[in-house]
Amino acid sequence: GDSVTQTEGQVALSEEDFLTIHCNYSASGYPALFWYVQYPGEGPQFLFRASRDKEKGSSRGFEATYDKGTTSFHLRKASVQESDSAVYYCALGDYSGSWQLIFGSGTQLTVMP
Amino acid sequence: EAAVTQSPRNKVTVTGGNVTLSCRQTNSHNYMYWYRQDTGHGLRLIHYSYGAGNLQIGDVPDGYKATRTTQEDFFLLLELASPSQTSLYFCASSGGGAETLYFGSGTRLTVL
């Protein structure tokens, strides 16, 4: 079945560092790809999405480009802030008769001042 | 603003106990979902529904039942709770068709 792999379980950075969180997917069709962010004590919330090859999604300084060739959707930010500390989830949208999201295992980002 | 409300916020029960988690959405969305969140596993789909009376099986359904009584209300039932079901449970809704999921704040369940 379809799946999403996030290779980093935890990432620790200092403010103004460059962030990359890797996301690779496996899907039989042409899925939509998403990033969600979860702050402590809250549910995940939508960050952005992309639906076709080479499309870039972005929000709040974060961005990712849909790459069908490498089946990837890596999250990047040029300069992180302490307030970016959260868990980030990559997700794949699957329509196999009905709509569902398949999430990766999540990456805990900690940004130190 | 989309709204998904879960209750209770926290629940403690014993092994073999009967638990019902509630979720209500005021988004007029067709789709509702139940996920569990565990360290190392991320969010895993238990059950979902695309309308009142409909139920679809997710990826980790064993030990769980669910019922969608109205478009707004979706319940998760654990009839014989086990310690392995100790987890943080999230409900979500969406309009379907590649649309965004809106999550509630979660219910933390502990099974002793």
PDB file of N, CA, C and O in Angstrom, chain B residues 26-62:
ATOM      1  N   THR B  26     -18.335  21.125  13.190  1.00  0.00           N
ATOM      2  CA  THR B  26     -19.314  22.118  12.756  1.00  0.00           C
ATOM      3  C   THR B  26     -18.912  22.721  11.413  1.00  0.00           C
ATOM      4  O   THR B  26     -19.224  23.873  11.118  1.00  0.00           O
ATOM      5  N   ASN B  27     -18.210  21.940  10.620  1.00  0.00           N
ATOM      6  CA  ASN B  27     -17.664  22.399   9.347  1.00  0.00           C
ATOM      7  C   ASN B  27     -18.541  22.032   8.166  1.00  0.00           C
ATOM      8  O   ASN B  27     -18.218  22.373   7.026  1.00  0.00           O
ATOM      9  N   SER B  28     -19.590  21.262   8.405  1.00  0.00           N
ATOM     10  CA  SER B  28     -20.414  20.712   7.325  1.00  0.00           C
ATOM     11  C   SER B  28     -19.592  19.821   6.395  1.00  0.00           C
ATOM     12  O   SER B  28     -19.863  19.759   5.185  1.00  0.00           O
ATOM     13  N   HIS B  29     -18.592  19.172   6.952  1.00  0.00           N
ATOM     14  CA  HIS B  29     -17.751  18.288   6.168  1.00  0.00           C
ATOM     15  C   HIS B  29     -18.374  16.910   6.030  1.00  0.00           C
ATOM     16  O   HIS B  29     -19.031  16.408   6.945  1.00  0.00           O
ATOM     17  N   ASN B  30     -18.098  16.261   4.904  1.00  0.00           N
ATOM     18  CA  ASN B  30     -18.596  14.898   4.716  1.00  0.00           C
ATOM     19  C   ASN B  30     -17.718  13.874   5.430  1.00  0.00           C
ATOM     20  O   ASN B  30     -18.199  12.895   5.962  1.00  0.00           O
ATOM     21  N   TYR B  31     -16.406  14.093   5.419  1.00  0.00           N
ATOM     22  CA  TYR B  31     -15.477  13.090   5.934  1.00  0.00           C
ATOM     23  C   TYR B  31     -15.103  13.366   7.387  1.00  0.00           C
ATOM     24  O   TYR B  31     -14.854  14.513   7.765  1.00  0.00           O
ATOM     25  N   MET B  32     -15.071  12.290   8.157  1.00  0.00           N
ATOM     26  CA  MET B  32     -14.539  12.356   9.523  1.00  0.00           C
ATOM     27  C   MET B  32     -13.632  11.161   9.744  1.00  0.00           C
ATOM     28  O   MET B  32     -13.842  10.087   9.168  1.00  0.00           O
ATOM     29  N   TYR B  33     -12.611  11.367  10.625  1.00  0.00           N
ATOM     30  CA  TYR B  33     -11.549  10.374  10.806  1.00  0.00           C
ATOM     31  C   TYR B  33     -11.215  10.227  12.287  1.00  0.00           C
ATOM     32  O   TYR B  33     -11.280  11.194  13.039  1.00  0.00           O
ATOM     33  N   TRP B  34     -10.778   9.032  12.642  1.00  0.00           N
ATOM     34  CA  TRP B  34     -10.163   8.795  13.929  1.00  0.00           C
ATOM     35  C   TRP B  34      -8.735   8.299  13.711  1.00  0.00           C
ATOM     36  O   TRP B  34      -8.521   7.311  12.990  1.00  0.00           O
ATOM     37  N   TYR B  35      -7.780   8.986  14.335  1.00  0.00           N
ATOM     38  CA  TYR B  35      -6.377   8.605  14.306  1.00  0.00           C
ATOM     39  C   TYR B  35      -5.895   8.354  15.741  1.00  0.00           C
ATOM     40  O   TYR B  35      -6.378   8.954  16.683  1.00  0.00           O
ATOM     41  N   ARG B  36      -4.895   7.510  15.861  1.00  0.00           N
ATOM     42  CA  ARG B  36      -4.151   7.424  17.103  1.00  0.00           C
ATOM     43  C   ARG B  36      -2.719   7.880  16.849  1.00  0.00           C
ATOM     44  O   ARG B  36      -2.171   7.661  15.746  1.00  0.00           O
ATOM     45  N   GLN B  37      -2.148   8.513  17.864  1.00  0.00           N
ATOM     46  CA  GLN B  37      -0.802   9.040  17.741  1.00  0.00           C
ATOM     47  C   GLN B  37       0.091   8.426  18.803  1.00  0.00           C
ATOM     48  O   GLN B  37      -0.182   8.535  20.001  1.00  0.00           O
ATOM     49  N   ASP B  38       1.149   7.771  18.367  1.00  0.00           N
ATOM     50  CA  ASP B  38       2.099   7.127  19.262  1.00  0.00           C
ATOM     51  C   ASP B  38       3.507   7.472  18.822  1.00  0.00           C
ATOM     52  O   ASP B  38       3.787   7.532  17.616  1.00  0.00           O
ATOM     53  N   THR B  39       4.378   7.651  19.791  1.00  0.00           N
ATOM     54  CA  THR B  39       5.773   7.988  19.493  1.00  0.00           C
ATOM     55  C   THR B  39       6.371   6.922  18.592  1.00  0.00           C
ATOM     56  O   THR B  39       6.249   5.732  18.845  1.00  0.00           O
ATOM     57  N   GLY B  40       7.003   7.380  17.525  1.00  0.00           N
ATOM     58  CA  GLY B  40       7.643   6.461  16.593  1.00  0.00           C
ATOM     59  C   GLY B  40       6.743   5.973  15.486  1.00  0.00           C
ATOM     60  O   GLY B  40       7.224   5.410  14.497  1.00  0.00           O
ATOM     61  N   HIS B  41       5.446   6.181  15.661  1.00  0.00           N
ATOM     62  CA  HIS B  41       4.495   5.716  14.645  1.00  0.00           C
ATOM     63  C   HIS B  41       3.747   6.864  13.976  1.00  0.00           C
ATOM     64  O   HIS B  41       3.089   6.676  12.960  1.00  0.00           O
ATOM     65  N   GLY B  42       3.811   8.026  14.541  1.00  0.00           N
ATOM     66  CA  GLY B  42       3.085   9.142  13.956  1.00  0.00           C
ATOM     67  C   GLY B  42       1.590   8.974  14.122  1.00  0.00           C
ATOM     68  O   GLY B  42       1.111   8.476  15.145  1.00  0.00           O
ATOM     69  N   LEU B  43       0.849   9.373  13.122  1.00  0.00           N
ATOM     70  CA  LEU B  43      -0.610   9.289  13.136  1.00  0.00           C
ATOM     71  C   LEU B  43      -1.051   8.088  12.304  1.00  0.00           C
ATOM     72  O   LEU B  43      -0.714   7.983  11.132  1.00  0.00           O
ATOM     73  N   ARG B  44      -1.823   7.226  12.922  1.00  0.00           N
ATOM     74  CA  ARG B  44      -2.306   6.044  12.218  1.00  0.00           C
ATOM     75  C   ARG B  44      -3.829   6.039  12.202  1.00  0.00           C
ATOM     76  O   ARG B  44      -4.471   6.239  13.242  1.00  0.00           O
ATOM     77  N   LEU B  45      -4.371   5.760  11.027  1.00  0.00           N
ATOM     78  CA  LEU B  45      -5.815   5.845  10.816  1.00  0.00           C
ATOM     79  C   LEU B  45      -6.522   4.600  11.348  1.00  0.00           C
ATOM     80  O   LEU B  45      -6.185   3.473  10.978  1.00  0.00           O
ATOM     81  N   ILE B  46      -7.519   4.828  12.194  1.00  0.00           N
ATOM     82  CA  ILE B  46      -8.265   3.716  12.787  1.00  0.00           C
ATOM     83  C   ILE B  46      -9.516   3.414  11.964  1.00  0.00           C
ATOM     84  O   ILE B  46      -9.705   2.315  11.461  1.00  0.00           O
ATOM     85  N   HIS B  47     -10.400   4.401  11.898  1.00  0.00           N
ATOM     86  CA  HIS B  47     -11.615   4.313  11.096  1.00  0.00           C
ATOM     87  C   HIS B  47     -11.918   5.681  10.515  1.00  0.00           C
ATOM     88  O   HIS B  47     -11.467   6.697  11.045  1.00  0.00           O
ATOM     89  N   TYR B  48     -12.725   5.690   9.443  1.00  0.00           N
ATOM     90  CA  TYR B  48     -13.197   6.949   8.924  1.00  0.00           C
ATOM     91  C   TYR B  48     -14.555   6.763   8.284  1.00  0.00           C
ATOM     92  O   TYR B  48     -15.036   5.629   8.098  1.00  0.00           O
ATOM     93  N   SER B  49     -15.162   7.897   7.940  1.00  0.00           N
ATOM     94  CA  SER B  49     -16.532   7.861   7.435  1.00  0.00           C
ATOM     95  C   SER B  49     -16.738   8.992   6.450  1.00  0.00           C
ATOM     96  O   SER B  49     -16.189  10.094   6.638  1.00  0.00           O
ATOM     97  N   TYR B  50     -17.521   8.760   5.426  1.00  0.00           N
ATOM     98  CA  TYR B  50     -17.835   9.837   4.489  1.00  0.00           C
ATOM     99  C   TYR B  50     -19.290  10.246   4.527  1.00  0.00           C
ATOM    100  O   TYR B  50     -19.805  10.861   3.596  1.00  0.00           O
ATOM    101  N   GLY B  51     -19.972   9.893   5.616  1.00  0.00           N
ATOM    102  CA  GLY B  51     -21.332  10.373   5.798  1.00  0.00           C
ATOM    103  C   GLY B  51     -22.039   9.624   6.898  1.00  0.00           C
ATOM    104  O   GLY B  51     -21.564   8.567   7.355  1.00  0.00           O
ATOM    105  N   ALA B  52     -23.155  10.148   7.334  1.00  0.00           N
ATOM    106  CA  ALA B  52     -23.928   9.499   8.391  1.00  0.00           C
ATOM    107  C   ALA B  52     -24.258   8.067   8.001  1.00  0.00           C
ATOM    108  O   ALA B  52     -24.702   7.803   6.876  1.00  0.00           O
ATOM    109  N   GLY B  53     -23.994   7.146   8.922  1.00  0.00           N
ATOM    110  CA  GLY B  53     -24.258   5.741   8.701  1.00  0.00           C
ATOM    111  C   GLY B  53     -23.173   4.993   7.953  1.00  0.00           C
ATOM    112  O   GLY B  53     -23.210   3.762   7.853  1.00  0.00           O
ATOM    113  N   ASN B  54     -22.182   5.723   7.435  1.00  0.00           N
ATOM    114  CA  ASN B  54     -21.098   5.087   6.691  1.00  0.00           C
ATOM    115  C   ASN B  54     -19.896   4.853   7.589  1.00  0.00           C
ATOM    116  O   ASN B  54     -19.593   5.691   8.458  1.00  0.00           O
ATOM    117  N   LEU B  55     -19.185   3.767   7.382  1.00  0.00           N
ATOM    118  CA  LEU B  55     -17.963   3.482   8.128  1.00  0.00           C
ATOM    119  C   LEU B  55     -16.974   2.789   7.211  1.00  0.00           C
ATOM    120  O   LEU B  55     -17.334   1.836   6.504  1.00  0.00           O
ATOM    121  N   GLN B  56     -15.746   3.292   7.235  1.00  0.00           N
ATOM    122  CA  GLN B  56     -14.663   2.691   6.469  1.00  0.00           C
ATOM    123  C   GLN B  56     -13.562   2.257   7.434  1.00  0.00           C
ATOM    124  O   GLN B  56     -13.277   2.933   8.420  1.00  0.00           O
ATOM    125  N   ILE B  57     -12.927   1.157   7.118  1.00  0.00           N
ATOM    126  CA  ILE B  57     -11.861   0.633   7.973  1.00  0.00           C
ATOM    127  C   ILE B  57     -10.545   1.271   7.587  1.00  0.00           C
ATOM    128  O   ILE B  57     -10.214   1.372   6.405  1.00  0.00           O
ATOM    129  N   GLY B  58      -9.800   1.693   8.600  1.00  0.00           N
ATOM    130  CA  GLY B  58      -8.492   2.288   8.374  1.00  0.00           C
ATOM    131  C   GLY B  58      -7.378   1.265   8.450  1.00  0.00           C
ATOM    132  O   GLY B  58      -7.573   0.085   8.171  1.00  0.00           O
ATOM    133  N   ASP B  59      -6.214   1.711   8.889  1.00  0.00           N
ATOM    134  CA  ASP B  59      -5.027   0.861   8.885  1.00  0.00           C
ATOM    135  C   ASP B  59      -4.837   0.057  10.168  1.00  0.00           C
ATOM    136  O   ASP B  59      -4.193  -0.985  10.159  1.00  0.00           O
ATOM    137  N   VAL B  60      -5.379   0.553  11.291  1.00  0.00           N
ATOM    138  CA  VAL B  60      -5.218  -0.139  12.581  1.00  0.00           C
ATOM    139  C   VAL B  60      -6.558  -0.277  13.290  1.00  0.00           C
ATOM    140  O   VAL B  60      -6.769   0.245  14.386  1.00  0.00           O
ATOM    141  N   PRO B  61      -7.510  -1.026  12.718  1.00  0.00           N
ATOM    142  CA  PRO B  61      -8.863  -1.065  13.257  1.00  0.00           C
ATOM    143  C   PRO B  61      -9.098  -2.051  14.401  1.00  0.00           C
ATOM    144  O   PRO B  61     -10.127  -1.965  15.088  1.00  0.00           O
ATOM    145  N   ASP B  62      -8.155  -2.979  14.618  1.00  0.00           N
ATOM    146  CA  ASP B  62      -8.409  -4.055  15.578  1.00  0.00           C
ATOM    147  C   ASP B  62      -8.642  -3.514  16.979  1.00  0.00           C
ATOM    148  O   ASP B  62      -7.849  -2.744  17.507  1.00  0.00           O
TER     149      ASP B  62
END
